[in-house]
Short mmCIF file of C-alpha atoms and ligand atoms in Angstrom, two decimals:
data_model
loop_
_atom_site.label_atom_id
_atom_site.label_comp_id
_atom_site.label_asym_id
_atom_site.label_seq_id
_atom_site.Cartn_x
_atom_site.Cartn_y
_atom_site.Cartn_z
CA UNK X 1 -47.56 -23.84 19.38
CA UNK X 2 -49.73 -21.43 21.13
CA UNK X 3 -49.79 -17.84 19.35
CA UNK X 4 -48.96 -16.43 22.87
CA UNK X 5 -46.24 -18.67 23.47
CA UNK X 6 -45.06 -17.65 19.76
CA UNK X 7 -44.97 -14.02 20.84
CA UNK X 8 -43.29 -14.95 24.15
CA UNK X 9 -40.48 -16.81 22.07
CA UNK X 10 -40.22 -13.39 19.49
CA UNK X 11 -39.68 -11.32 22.45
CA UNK X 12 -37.06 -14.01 23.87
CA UNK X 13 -35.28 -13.92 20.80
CA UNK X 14 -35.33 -10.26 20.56
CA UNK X 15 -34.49 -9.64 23.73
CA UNK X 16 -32.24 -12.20 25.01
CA UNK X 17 -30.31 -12.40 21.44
CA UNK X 18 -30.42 -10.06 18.96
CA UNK X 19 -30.32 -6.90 21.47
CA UNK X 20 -27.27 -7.94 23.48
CA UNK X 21 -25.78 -9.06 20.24
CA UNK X 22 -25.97 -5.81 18.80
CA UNK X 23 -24.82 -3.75 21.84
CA UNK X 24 -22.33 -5.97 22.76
CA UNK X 25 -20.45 -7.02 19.72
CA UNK X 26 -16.86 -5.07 19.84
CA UNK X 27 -16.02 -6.64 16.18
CA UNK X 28 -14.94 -3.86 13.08
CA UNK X 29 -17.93 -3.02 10.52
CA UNK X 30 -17.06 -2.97 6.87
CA UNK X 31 -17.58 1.03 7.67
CA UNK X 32 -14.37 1.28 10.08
CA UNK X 33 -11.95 -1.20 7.78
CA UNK X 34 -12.13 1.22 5.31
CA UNK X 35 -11.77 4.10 7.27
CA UNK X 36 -8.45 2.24 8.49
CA UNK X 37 -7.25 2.75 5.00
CA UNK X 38 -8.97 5.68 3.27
CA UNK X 39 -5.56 6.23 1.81
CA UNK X 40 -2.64 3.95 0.49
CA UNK X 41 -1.47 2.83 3.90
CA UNK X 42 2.62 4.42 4.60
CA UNK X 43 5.28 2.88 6.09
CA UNK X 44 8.57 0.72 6.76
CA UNK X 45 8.91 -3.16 6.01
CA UNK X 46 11.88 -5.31 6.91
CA UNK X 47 11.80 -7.38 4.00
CA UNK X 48 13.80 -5.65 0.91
CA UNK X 49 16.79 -4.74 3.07
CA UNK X 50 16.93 -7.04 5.77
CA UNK X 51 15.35 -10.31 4.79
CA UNK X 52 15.54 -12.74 7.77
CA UNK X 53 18.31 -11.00 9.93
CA UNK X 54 15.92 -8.93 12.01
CA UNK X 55 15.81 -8.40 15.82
CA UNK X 56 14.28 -6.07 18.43
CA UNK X 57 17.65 -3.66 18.43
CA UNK X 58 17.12 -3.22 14.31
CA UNK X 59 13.65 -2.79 14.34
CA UNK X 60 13.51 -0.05 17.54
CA UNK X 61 16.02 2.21 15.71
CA UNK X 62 13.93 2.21 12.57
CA UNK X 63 11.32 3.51 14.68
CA UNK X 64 13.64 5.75 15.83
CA UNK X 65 15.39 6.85 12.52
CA UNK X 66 11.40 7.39 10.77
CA UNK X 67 10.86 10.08 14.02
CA UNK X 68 14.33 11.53 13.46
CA UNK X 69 14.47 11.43 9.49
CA UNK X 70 10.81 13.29 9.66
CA UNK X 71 9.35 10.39 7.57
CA UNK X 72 6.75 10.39 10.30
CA UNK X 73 6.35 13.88 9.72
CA UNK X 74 5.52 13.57 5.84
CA UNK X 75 2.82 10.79 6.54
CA UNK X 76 4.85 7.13 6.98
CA UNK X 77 3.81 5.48 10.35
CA UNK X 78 3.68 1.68 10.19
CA UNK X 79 6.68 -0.16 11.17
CA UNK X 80 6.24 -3.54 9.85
CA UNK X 81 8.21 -7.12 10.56
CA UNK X 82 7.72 -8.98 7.77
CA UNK X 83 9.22 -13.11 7.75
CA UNK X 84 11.42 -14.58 10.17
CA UNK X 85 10.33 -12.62 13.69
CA UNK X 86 8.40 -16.32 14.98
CA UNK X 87 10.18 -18.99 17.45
CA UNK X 88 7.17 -21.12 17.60
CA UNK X 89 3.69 -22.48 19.13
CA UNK X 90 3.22 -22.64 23.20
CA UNK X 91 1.50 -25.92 23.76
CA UNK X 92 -1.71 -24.40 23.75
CA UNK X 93 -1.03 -23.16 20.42
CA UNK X 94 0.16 -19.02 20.99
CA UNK X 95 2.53 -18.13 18.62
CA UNK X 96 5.74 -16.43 20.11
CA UNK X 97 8.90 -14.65 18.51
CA UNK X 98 12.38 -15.91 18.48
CA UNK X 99 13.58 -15.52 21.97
CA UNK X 100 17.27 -14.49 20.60
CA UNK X 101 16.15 -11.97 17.99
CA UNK X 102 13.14 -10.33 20.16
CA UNK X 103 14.31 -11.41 24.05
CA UNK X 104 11.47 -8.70 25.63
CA UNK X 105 8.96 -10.57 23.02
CA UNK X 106 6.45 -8.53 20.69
CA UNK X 107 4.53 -7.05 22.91
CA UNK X 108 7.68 -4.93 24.39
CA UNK X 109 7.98 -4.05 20.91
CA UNK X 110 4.80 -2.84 19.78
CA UNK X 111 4.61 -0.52 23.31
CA UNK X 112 8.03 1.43 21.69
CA UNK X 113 6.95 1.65 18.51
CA UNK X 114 3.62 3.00 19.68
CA UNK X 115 5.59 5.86 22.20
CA UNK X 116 7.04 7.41 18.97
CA UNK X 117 3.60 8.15 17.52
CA UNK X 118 4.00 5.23 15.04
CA UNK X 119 1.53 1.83 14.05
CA UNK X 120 2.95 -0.97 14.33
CA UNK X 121 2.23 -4.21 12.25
CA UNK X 122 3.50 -7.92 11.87
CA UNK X 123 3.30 -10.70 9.39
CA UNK X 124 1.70 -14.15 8.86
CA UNK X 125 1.15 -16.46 6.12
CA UNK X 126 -2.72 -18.31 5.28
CA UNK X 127 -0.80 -21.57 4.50
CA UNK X 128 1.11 -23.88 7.00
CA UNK X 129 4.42 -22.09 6.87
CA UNK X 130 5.49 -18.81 6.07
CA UNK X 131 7.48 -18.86 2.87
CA UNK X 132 10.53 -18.56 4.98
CA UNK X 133 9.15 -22.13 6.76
CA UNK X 134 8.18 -20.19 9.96
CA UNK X 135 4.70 -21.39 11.29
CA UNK X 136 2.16 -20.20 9.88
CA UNK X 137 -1.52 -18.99 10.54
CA UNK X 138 -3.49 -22.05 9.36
CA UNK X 139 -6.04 -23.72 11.78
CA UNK X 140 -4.93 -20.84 14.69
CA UNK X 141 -6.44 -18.00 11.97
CA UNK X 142 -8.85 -16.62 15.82
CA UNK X 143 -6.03 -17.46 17.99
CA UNK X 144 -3.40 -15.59 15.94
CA UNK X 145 -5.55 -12.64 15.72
CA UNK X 146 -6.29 -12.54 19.77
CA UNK X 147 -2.73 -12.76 20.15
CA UNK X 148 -2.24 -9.76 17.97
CA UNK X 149 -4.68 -7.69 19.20
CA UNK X 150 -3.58 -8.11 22.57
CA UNK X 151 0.50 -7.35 21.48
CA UNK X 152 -1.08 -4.00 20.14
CA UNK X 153 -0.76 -4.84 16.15
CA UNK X 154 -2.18 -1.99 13.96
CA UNK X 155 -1.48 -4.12 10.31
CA UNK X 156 -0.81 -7.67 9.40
CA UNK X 157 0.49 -8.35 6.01
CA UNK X 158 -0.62 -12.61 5.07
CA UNK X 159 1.34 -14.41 2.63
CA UNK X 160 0.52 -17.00 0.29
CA UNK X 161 2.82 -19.40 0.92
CA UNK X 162 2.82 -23.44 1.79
CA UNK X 163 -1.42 -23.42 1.40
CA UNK X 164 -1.87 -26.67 -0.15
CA UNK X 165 -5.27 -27.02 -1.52
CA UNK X 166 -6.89 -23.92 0.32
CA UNK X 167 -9.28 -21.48 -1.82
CA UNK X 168 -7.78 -18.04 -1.91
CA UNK X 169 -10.35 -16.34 -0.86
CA UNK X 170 -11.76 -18.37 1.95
CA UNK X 171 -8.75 -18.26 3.49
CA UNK X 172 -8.33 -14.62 3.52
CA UNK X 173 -11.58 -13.75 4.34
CA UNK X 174 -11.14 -15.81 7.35
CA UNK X 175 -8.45 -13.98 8.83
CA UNK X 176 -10.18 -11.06 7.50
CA UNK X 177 -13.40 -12.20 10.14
CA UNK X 178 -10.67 -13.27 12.68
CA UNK X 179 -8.55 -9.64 12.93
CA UNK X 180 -12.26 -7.73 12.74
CA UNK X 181 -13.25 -9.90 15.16
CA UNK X 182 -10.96 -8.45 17.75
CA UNK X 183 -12.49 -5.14 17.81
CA UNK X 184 -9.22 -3.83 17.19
CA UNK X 185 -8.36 -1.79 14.27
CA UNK X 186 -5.89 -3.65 12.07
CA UNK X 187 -5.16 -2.74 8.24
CA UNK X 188 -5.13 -6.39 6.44
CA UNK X 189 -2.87 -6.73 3.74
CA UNK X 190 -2.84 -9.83 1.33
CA UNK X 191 -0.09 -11.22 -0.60
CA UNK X 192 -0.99 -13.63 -2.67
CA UNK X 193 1.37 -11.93 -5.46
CA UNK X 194 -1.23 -11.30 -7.84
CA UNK X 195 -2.29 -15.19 -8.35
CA UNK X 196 -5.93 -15.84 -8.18
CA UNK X 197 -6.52 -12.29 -9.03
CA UNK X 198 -7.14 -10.58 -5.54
CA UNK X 199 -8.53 -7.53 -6.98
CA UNK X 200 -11.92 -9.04 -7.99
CA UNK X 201 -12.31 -10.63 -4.57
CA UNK X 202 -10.34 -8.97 -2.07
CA UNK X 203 -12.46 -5.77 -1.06
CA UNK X 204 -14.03 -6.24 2.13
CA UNK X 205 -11.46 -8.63 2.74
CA UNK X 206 -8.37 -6.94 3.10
CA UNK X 207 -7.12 -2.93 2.89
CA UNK X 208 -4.48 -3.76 -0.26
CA UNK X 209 -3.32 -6.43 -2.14
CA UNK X 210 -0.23 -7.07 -3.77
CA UNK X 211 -0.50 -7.15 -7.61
CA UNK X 212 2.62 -9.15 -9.07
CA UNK X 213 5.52 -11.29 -7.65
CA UNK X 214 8.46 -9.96 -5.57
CA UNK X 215 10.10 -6.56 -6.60
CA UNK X 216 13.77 -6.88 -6.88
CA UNK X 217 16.31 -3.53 -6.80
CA UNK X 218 16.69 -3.33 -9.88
CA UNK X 219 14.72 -1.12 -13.45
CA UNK X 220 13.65 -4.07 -15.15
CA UNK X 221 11.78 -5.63 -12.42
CA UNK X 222 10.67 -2.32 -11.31
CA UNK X 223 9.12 -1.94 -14.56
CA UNK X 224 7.68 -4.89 -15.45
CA UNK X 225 5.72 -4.20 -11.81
CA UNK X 226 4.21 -1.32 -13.59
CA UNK X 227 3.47 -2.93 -16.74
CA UNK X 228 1.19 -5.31 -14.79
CA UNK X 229 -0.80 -2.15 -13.22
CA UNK X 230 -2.05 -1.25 -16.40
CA UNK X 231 -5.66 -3.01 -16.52
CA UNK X 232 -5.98 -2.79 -12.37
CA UNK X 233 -6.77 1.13 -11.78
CA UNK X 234 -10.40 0.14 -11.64
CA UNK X 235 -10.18 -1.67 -8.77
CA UNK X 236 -8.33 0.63 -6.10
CA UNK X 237 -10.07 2.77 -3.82
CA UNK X 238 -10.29 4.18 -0.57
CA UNK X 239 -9.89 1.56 1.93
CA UNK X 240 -8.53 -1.51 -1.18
CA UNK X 241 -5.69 -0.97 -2.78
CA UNK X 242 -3.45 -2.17 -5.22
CA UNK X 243 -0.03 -3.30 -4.01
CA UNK X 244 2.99 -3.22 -6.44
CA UNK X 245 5.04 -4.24 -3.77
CA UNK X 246 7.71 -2.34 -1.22
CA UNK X 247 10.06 0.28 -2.23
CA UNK X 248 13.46 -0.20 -3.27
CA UNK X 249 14.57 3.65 -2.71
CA UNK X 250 17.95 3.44 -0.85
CA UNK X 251 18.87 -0.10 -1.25
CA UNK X 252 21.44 0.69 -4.27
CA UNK X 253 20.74 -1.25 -7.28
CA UNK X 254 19.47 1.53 -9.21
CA UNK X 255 20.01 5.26 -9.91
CA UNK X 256 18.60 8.16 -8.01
CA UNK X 257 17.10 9.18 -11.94
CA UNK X 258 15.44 5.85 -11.79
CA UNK X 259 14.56 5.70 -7.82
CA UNK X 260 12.56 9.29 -8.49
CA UNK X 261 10.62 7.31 -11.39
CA UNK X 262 10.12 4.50 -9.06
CA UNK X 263 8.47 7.14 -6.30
CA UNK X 264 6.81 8.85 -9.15
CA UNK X 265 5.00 5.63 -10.43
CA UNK X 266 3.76 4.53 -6.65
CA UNK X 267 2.56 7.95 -6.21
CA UNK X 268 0.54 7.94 -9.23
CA UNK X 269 -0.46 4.36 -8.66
CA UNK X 270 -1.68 5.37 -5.28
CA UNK X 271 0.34 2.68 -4.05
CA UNK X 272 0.56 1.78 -0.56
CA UNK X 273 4.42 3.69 -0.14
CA UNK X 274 6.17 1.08 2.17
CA UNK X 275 9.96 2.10 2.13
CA UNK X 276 12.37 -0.80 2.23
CA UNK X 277 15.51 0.63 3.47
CA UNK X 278 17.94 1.22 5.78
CA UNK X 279 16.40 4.51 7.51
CA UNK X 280 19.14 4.40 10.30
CA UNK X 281 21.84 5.46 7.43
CA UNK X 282 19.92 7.09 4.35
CA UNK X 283 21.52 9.42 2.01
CA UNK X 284 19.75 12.67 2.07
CA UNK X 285 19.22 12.68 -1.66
CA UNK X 286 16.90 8.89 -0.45
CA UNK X 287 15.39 11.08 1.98
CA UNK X 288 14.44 14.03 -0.27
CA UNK X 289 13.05 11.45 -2.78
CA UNK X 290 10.62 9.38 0.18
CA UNK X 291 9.77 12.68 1.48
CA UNK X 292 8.46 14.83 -1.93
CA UNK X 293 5.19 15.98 -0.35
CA UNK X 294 4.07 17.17 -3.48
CA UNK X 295 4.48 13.19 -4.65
CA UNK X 296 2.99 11.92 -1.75
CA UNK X 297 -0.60 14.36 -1.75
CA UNK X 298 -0.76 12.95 -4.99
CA UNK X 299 -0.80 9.21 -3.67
CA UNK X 300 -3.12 10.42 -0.35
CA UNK X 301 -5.38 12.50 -2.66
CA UNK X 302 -9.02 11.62 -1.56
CA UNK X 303 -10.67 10.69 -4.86
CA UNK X 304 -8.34 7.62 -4.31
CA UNK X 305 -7.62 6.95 -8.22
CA UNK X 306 -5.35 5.13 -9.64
CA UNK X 307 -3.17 6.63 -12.27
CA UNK X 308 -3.91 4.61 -16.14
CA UNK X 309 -1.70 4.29 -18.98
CA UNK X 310 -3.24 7.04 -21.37
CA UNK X 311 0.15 6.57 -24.23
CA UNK X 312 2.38 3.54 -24.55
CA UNK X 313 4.42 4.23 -27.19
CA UNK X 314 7.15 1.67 -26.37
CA UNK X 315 9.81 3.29 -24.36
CA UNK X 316 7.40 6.35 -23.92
CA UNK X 317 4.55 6.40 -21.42
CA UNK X 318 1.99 8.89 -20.17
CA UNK X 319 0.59 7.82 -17.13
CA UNK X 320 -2.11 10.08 -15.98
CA UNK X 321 -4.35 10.46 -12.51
CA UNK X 322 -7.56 12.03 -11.76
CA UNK X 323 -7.40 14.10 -8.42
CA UNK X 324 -10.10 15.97 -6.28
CA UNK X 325 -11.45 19.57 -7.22
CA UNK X 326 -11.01 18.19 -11.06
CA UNK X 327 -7.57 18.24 -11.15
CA UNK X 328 -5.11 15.84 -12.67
CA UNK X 329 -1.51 14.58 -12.22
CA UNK X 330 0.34 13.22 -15.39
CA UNK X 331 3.47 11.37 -15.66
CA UNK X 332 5.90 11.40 -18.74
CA UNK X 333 8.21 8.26 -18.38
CA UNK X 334 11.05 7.54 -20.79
CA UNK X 335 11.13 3.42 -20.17
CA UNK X 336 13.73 3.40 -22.52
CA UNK X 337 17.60 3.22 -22.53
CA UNK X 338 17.97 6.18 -24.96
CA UNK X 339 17.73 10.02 -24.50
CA UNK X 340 14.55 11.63 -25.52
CA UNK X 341 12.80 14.98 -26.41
CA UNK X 342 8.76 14.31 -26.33
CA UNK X 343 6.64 17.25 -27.75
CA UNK X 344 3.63 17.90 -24.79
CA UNK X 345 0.43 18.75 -25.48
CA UNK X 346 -0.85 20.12 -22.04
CA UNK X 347 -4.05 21.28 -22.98
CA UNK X 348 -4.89 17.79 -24.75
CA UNK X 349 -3.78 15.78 -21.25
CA UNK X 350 -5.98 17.75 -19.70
CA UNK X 351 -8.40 16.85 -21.33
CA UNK X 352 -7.61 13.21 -21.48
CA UNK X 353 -10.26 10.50 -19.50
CA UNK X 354 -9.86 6.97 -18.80
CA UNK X 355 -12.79 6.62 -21.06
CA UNK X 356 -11.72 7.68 -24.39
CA UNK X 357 -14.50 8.67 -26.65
CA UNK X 358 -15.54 11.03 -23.52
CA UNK X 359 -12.67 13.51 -22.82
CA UNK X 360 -12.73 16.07 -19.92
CA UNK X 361 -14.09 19.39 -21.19
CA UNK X 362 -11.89 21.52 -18.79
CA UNK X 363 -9.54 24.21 -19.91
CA UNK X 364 -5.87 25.52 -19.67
CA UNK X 365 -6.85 28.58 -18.88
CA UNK X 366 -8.25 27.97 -15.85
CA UNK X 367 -4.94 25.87 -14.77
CA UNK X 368 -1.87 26.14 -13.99
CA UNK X 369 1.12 23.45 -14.40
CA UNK X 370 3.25 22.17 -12.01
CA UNK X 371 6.40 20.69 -11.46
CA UNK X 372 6.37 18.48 -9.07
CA UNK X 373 10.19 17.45 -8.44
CA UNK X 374 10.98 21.11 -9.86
CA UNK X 375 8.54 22.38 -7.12
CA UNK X 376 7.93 25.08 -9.34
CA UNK X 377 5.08 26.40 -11.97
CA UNK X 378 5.82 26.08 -15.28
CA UNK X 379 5.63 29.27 -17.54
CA UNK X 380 3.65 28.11 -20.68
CA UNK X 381 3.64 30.72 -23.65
CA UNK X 382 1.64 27.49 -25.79
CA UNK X 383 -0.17 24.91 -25.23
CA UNK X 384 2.73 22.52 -26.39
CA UNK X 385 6.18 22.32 -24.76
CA UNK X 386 9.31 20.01 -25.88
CA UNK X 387 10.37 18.25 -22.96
CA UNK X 388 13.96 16.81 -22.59
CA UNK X 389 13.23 13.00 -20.53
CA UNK X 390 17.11 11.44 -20.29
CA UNK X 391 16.87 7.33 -20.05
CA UNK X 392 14.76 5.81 -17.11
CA UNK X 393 13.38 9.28 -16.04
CA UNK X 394 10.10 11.02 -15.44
CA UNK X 395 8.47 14.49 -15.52
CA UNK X 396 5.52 14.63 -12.71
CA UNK X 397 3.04 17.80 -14.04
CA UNK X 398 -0.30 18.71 -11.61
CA UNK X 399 -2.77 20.39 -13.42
CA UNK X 400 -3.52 22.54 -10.54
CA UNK X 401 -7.05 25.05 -10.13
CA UNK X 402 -6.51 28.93 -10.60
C1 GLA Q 1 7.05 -13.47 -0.01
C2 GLA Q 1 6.50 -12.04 -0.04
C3 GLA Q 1 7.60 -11.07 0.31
C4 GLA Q 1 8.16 -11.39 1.69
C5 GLA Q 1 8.64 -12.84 1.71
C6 GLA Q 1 9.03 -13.27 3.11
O1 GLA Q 1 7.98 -13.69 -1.01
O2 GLA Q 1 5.97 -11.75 -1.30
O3 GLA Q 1 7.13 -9.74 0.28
O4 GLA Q 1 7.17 -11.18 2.64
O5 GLA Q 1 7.64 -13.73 1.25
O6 GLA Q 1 9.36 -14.61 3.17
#
């Protein structure tokens, strides 16, 4: 070829591609997907209380009840469906809800959820089925997403279920390309329940991931959640996030004592806080627990760290997590069935680092120590207090700047 004719074709390319390419493509950069999620995403899910018997009615008065309550208020805004909500596939392939459970369809939906003030978001699966055997996303991953975008979704949560012989991570990062692709801002969430270890692959991807199979209402399953969060604080972040599931607050099977260590935890896990009750009908001592705003700026706080396991002395843990402005949040957790009384050494906590051998070198002196279910600052004549921790309960303390 001709060098001018080479030129010509640059300037074609250049022109004729690359410009209008630039200018013109609507999809999200890797810039605004975090920015969707620069903290643990808040909200309702359908799942832990309702399971499959959802409909339009149910799902408008949650929107209602999170206005009312003032959930909205302290920082919860996504109303998610989880399983069940699909009828089927349109010839051409568009998905649609269940015509008895959602008669005025999704879009109807996402228009009242959106005139509180709230997000709202949906779920799929990556497989051919959801794991309730509705249809799932595979081989209509674009279509799926268009359809979405144009209903007005603001987060899809993608399950794991009925995916055969697909890679993980392909098939996440496609509907990862598929949702960005839309232009439209939509938090991803996967749910692949911890298997093929979405933490080393899923940022970028997706906006959180869950870490461990299904929570059920109950301490022992609760717990052995946060036993698996141990090794993960590394990889959460603004905009990626580790997902130890939905909250159980409300539903019943366990103790206020243990539903305030349950908040506790996901706040110092910086843990997407999804509540998973009934909010039409909550008891005010539910409401006072989802709604600790000292327990939630702990979660939101902008550094974005994840709490780690600094003590596990079986039954007794000290969680503790690194704030801005150098503070720090610690959590005493009696894990165990008896009473106990745990000598504190605040000034050492302070101190202490995810890296061992390098402690913090900041000082009690220039801190104070606060309760943060108390709501109160404690009055410390030493550096060591005895603390009373009853079975299955916490003590939240914020090391908080003079
Ligand atoms: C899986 C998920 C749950 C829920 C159900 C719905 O078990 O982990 O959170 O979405 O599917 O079928």
């Amino acid at each position: 070829m001709k060098k001018t004719s080479v030129n010509k074709l640059k300037y074609y390319i250049f022109f004729v591609v690359i410009l209008p390419a630039i200018f013109f493509n609507n999809s999200l950069s890797a810039q605004d997907s975090v920015q969707l999620a620069k903290s643990p995403p808040m909200g309702w899910n359908s799942w832990n209380k309702f399971g499959c018997n959802i409909n339009e009615k149910i799902i408008m008065e949650m929107a209602d009840a999170m206005v009312r309550s003032g959930m909205s208020k302290a920082g919860y805004k996504y109303i998610v469906i989880d399983d069940c909500w699909q009828g089927g596939r349109k010839k051409d392939g568009e998905i649609y809800a269940n015509k008895k459970r959602f008669p005025h369809g999704i879009k109807y939906l996402a228009d009242y959820i959106h005139s509180k003030g709230l997000k709202f978001g949906i779920y799929s699966d990556a497989g051919t089925k959801t794991c309730q055997r509705r249809p799932g996303s595979r081989g209509y991953e674009f279509q799926d997403a268009r359809t979405y975008a144009k209903w007005g979704v603001d987060y899809v949560k993608y399950d794991w279920c009925y995916h055969g012989t697909q890679n993980a991570k392909a098939s996440y990062l496609l509907m990862s390309k598929a949702l960005k692709s839309t232009g439209r801002p939509i938090v991803f969430s996967i749910c692949t329940w911890g298997t093929n270890k979405p933490w080393l692959w899923g940022k970028g991807i997706g906006n959180l991931w869950r870490t461990t199979e299904d929570i059920q209402d109950n301490w022992n399953s609760m717990m052995n959640i946060v036993n698996q969060q141990k090794s993960l604080y590394k990889y959460a972040g603004p905009g990626h996030w580790n997902d130890p599931d939905m909250l159980e607050i409300g539903n019943g099977g366990m103790t206020t004592t243990e539903y305030k260590s349950e908040f506790s935890l996901w706040c110092m896990l910086s843990a997407p806080l999804m509540a998973g009750n009934d909010l039409r009908n909550m008891t005010a001592e539910t409401l006072k627990i989802l709604t600790n705003k000292e327990l939630i700026a702990l979660d939101q706080d902008k550094l974005g760290r994840q709490a780690f396991c600094y003590r596990d002395i079986g039954g007794y843990e000290i969680w503790i997590k690194e704030l801005t402005n150098h503070e720090k949040a610690v959590c005493l957790l009696n894990s165990s069935d008896e009473r106990k009384k745990v000598q504190v050494n605040f000034a050492l906590l302070l101190k202490a680092s995810s890296n061992y051998w390098r402690p913090d070198p900041y000082k009690l002196a220039d801190y104070r120590v606060r309760d943060l279910w108390q709501h109160k600052y404690l009055k410390l004549k030493k550096n060591i207090k005895y603390i009373k921790l009853p079975p299955h309960s916490v003590k939240v303390y914020q090391f908080v700047k003079k």
